[in-house]
CSV table of N, CA, C and O in Angstrom, one decimal:
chain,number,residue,atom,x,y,z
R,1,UNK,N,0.8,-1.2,0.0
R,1,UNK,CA,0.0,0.0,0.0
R,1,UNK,C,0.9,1.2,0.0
R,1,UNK,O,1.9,1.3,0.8
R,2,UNK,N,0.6,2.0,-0.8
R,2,UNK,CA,1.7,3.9,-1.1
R,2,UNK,C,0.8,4.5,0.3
R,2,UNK,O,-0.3,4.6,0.8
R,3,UNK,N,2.2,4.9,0.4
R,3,UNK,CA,2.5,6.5,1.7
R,3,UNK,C,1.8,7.5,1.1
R,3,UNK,O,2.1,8.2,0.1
R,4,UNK,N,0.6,7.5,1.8
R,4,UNK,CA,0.0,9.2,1.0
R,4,UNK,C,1.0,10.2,1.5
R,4,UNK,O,1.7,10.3,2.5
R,5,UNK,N,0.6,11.0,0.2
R,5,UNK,CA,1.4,12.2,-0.4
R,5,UNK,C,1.1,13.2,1.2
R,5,UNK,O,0.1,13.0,1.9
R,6,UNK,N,2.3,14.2,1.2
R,6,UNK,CA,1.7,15.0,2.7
R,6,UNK,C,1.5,16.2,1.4
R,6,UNK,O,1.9,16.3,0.2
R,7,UNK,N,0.5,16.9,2.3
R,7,UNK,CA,-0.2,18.4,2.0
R,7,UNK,C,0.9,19.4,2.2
R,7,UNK,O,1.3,20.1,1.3
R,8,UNK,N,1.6,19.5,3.5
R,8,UNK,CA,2.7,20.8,3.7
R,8,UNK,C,3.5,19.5,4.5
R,8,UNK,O,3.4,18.2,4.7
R,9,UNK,N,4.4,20.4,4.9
R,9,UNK,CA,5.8,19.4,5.4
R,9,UNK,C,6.4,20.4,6.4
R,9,UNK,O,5.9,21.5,6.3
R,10,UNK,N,7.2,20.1,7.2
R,10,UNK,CA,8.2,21.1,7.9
R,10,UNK,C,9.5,20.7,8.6
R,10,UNK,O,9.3,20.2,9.7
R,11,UNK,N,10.2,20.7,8.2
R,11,UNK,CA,11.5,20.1,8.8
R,11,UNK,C,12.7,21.2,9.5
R,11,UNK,O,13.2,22.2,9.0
R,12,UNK,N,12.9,20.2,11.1
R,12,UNK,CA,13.5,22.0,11.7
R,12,UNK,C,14.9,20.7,12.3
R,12,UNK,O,14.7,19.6,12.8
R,13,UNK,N,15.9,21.3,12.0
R,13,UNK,CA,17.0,20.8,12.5
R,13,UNK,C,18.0,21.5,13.6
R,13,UNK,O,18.5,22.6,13.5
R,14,UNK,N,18.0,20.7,14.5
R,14,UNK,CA,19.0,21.5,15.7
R,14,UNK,C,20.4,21.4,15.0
R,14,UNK,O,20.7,20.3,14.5
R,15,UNK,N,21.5,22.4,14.9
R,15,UNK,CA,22.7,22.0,14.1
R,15,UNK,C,24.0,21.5,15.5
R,15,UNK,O,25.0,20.8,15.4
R,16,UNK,N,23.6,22.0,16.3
R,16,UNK,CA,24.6,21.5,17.7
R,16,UNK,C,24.5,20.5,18.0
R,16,UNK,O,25.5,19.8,18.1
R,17,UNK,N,23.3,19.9,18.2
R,17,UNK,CA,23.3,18.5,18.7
R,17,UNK,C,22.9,17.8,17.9
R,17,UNK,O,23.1,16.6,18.3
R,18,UNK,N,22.4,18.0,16.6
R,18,UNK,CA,21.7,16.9,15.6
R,18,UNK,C,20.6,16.5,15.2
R,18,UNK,O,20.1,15.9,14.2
R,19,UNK,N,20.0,17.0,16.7
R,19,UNK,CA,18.5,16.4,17.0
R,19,UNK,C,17.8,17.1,15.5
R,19,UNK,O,18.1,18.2,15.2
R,20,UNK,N,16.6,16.2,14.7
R,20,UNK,CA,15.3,16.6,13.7
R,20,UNK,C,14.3,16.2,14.3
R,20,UNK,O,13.9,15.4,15.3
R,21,UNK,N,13.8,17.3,13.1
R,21,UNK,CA,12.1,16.7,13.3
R,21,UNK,C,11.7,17.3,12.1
R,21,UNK,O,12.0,18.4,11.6
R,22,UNK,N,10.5,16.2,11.6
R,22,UNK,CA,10.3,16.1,10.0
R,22,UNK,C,8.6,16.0,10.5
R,22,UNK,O,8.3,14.9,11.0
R,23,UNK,N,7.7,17.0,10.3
R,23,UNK,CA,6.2,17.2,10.7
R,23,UNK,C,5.5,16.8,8.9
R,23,UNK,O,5.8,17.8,8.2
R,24,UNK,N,5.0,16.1,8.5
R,24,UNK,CA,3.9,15.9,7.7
R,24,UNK,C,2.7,16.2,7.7
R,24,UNK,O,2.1,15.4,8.4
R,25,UNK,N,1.8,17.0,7.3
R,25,UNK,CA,0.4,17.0,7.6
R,25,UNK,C,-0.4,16.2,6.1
R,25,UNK,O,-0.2,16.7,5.0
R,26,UNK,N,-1.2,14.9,6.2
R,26,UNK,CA,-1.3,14.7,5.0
R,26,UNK,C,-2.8,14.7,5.4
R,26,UNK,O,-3.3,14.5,6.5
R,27,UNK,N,-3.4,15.1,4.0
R,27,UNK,CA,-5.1,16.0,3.9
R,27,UNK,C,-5.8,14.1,4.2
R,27,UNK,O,-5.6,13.0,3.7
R,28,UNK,N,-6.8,14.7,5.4
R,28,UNK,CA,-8.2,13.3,5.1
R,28,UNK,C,-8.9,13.5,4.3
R,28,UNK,O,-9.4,14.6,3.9
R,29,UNK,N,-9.2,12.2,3.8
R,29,UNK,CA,-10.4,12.3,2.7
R,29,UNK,C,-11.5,12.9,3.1
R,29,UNK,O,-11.8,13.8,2.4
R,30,UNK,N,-12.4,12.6,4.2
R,30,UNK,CA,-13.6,12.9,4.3
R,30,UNK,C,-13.2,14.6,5.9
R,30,UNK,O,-13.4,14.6,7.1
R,31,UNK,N,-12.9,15.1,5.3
R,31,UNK,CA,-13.0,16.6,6.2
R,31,UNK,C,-14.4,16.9,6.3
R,31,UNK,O,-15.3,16.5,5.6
R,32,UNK,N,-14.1,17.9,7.7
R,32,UNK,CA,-15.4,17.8,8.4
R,32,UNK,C,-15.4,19.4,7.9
R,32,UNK,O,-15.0,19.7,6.8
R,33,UNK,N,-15.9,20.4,8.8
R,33,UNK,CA,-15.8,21.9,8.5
R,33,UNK,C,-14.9,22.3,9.0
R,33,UNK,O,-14.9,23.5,8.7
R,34,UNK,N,-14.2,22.1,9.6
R,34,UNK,CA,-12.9,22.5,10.7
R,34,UNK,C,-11.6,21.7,9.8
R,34,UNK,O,-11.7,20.5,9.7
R,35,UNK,N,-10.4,22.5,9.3
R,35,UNK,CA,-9.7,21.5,8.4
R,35,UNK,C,-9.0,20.9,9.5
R,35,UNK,O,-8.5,21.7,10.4
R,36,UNK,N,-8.8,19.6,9.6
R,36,UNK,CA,-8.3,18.7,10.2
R,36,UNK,C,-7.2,18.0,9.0
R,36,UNK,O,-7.5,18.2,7.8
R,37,UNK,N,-5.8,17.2,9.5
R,37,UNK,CA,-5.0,16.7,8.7
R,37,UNK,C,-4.5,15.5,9.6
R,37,UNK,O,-4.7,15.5,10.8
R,38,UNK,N,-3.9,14.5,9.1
R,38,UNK,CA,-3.5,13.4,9.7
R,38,UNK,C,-1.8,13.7,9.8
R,38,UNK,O,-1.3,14.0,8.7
R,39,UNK,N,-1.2,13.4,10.8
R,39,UNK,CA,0.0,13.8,11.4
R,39,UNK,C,1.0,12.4,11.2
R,39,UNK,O,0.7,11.3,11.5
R,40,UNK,N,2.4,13.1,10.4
R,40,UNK,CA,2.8,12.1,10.4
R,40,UNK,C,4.6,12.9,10.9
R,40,UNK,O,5.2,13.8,10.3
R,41,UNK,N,5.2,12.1,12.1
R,41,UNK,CA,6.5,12.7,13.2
R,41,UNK,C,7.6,11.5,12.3
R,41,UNK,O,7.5,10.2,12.4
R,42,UNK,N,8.7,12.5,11.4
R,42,UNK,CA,9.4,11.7,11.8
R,42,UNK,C,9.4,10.1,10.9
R,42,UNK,O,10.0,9.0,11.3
R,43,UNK,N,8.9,10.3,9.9
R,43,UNK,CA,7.9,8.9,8.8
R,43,UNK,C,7.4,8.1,9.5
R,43,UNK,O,7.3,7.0,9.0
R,44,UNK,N,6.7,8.1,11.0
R,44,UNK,CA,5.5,7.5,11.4
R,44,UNK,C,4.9,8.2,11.9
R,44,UNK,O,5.3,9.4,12.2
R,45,UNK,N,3.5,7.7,12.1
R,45,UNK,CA,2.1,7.8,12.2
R,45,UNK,C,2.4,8.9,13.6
R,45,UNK,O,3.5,8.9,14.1
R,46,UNK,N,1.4,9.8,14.1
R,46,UNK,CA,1.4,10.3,15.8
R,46,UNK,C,0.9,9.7,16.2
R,46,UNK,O,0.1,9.0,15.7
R,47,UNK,N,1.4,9.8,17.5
R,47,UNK,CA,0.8,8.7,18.4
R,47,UNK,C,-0.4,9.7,19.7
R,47,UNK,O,-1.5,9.4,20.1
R,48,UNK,N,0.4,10.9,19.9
R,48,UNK,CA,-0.1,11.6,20.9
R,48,UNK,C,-1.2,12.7,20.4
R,48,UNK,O,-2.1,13.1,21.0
R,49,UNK,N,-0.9,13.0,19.2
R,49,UNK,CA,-2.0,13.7,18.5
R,49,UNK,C,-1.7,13.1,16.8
R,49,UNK,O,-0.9,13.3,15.9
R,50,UNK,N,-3.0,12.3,17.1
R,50,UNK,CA,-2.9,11.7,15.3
R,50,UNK,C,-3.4,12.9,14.5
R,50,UNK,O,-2.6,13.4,13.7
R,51,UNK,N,-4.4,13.5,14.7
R,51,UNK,CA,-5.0,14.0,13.7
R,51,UNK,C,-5.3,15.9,14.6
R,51,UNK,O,-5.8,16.2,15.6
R,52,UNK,N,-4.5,16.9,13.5
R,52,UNK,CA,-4.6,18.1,14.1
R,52,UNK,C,-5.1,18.9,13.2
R,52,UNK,O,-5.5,18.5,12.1
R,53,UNK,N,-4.9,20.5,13.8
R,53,UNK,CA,-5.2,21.3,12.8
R,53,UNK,C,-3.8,22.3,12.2
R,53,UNK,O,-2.7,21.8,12.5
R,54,UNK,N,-3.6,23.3,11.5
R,54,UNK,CA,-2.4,23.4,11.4
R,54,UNK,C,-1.8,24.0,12.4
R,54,UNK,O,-0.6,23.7,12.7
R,55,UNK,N,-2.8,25.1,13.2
R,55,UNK,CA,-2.6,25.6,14.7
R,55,UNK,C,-2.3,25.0,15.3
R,55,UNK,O,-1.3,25.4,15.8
R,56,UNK,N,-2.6,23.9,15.8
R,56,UNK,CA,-1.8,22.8,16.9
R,56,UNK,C,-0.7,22.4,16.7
R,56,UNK,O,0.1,22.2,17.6
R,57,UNK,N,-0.6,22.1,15.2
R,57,UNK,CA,1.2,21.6,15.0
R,57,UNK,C,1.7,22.7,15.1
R,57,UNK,O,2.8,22.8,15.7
R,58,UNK,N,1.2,23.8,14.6
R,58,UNK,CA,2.6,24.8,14.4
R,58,UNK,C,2.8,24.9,16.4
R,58,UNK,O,3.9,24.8,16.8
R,59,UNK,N,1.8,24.9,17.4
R,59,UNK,CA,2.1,25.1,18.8
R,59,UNK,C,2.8,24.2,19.4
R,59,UNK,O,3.5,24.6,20.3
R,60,UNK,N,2.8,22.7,19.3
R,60,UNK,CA,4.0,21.6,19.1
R,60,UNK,C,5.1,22.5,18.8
R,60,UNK,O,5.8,23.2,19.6
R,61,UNK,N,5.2,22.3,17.1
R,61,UNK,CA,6.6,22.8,17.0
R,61,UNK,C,7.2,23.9,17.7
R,61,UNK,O,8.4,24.1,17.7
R,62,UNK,N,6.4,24.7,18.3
R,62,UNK,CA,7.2,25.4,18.6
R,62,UNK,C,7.4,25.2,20.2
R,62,UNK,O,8.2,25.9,20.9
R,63,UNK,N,6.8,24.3,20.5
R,63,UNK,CA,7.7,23.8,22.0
R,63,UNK,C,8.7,23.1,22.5
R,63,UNK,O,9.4,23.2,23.5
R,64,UNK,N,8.6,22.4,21.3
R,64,UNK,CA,9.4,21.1,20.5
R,64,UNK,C,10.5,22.3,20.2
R,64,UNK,O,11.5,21.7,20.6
R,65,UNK,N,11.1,23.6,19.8
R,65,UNK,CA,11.7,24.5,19.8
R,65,UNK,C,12.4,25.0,21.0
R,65,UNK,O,13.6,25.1,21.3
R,66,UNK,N,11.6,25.2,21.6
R,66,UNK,CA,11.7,26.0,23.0
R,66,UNK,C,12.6,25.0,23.5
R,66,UNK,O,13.7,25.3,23.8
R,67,UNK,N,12.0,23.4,23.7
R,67,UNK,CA,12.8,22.4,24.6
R,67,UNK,C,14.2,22.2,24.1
R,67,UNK,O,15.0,22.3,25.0
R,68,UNK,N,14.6,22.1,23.1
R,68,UNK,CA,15.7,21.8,22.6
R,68,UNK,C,16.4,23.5,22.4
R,68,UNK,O,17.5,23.6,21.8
């Protein structure tokens, strides 16, 4: 079965320590009125938030920022 295609992507690399992180948002088929996308960390699935909006990842990443 093919890896659906992602909708946007974002990839943020720490250059000191090495640490990545590779965010996929790939579009569901049946959207509701609120755009929702299915989350993919890293080329697997989320585990802690499968499915967001683009507001929530971008507030992840950017803690995911902060921590590192």
């Amino acid at each position: 079965m093919p890896r659906p295609k992602a909708l946007y992507s974002m990839a943020v690399r720490n250059h000191e320590t090495g640490a990545h992180l590779k965010v996929e948002l790939i579009d569901l088929p049946f959207a509701t009125h609120t755009r929702q996308f299915r989350v993919r960390v890293n080329h697997q699935w989320a585990r802690k938030v499968p499915v967001a909006s683009k507001t929530i990842v971008t507030k992840q990443l950017r803690a995911w920022l902060v921590k590192h």
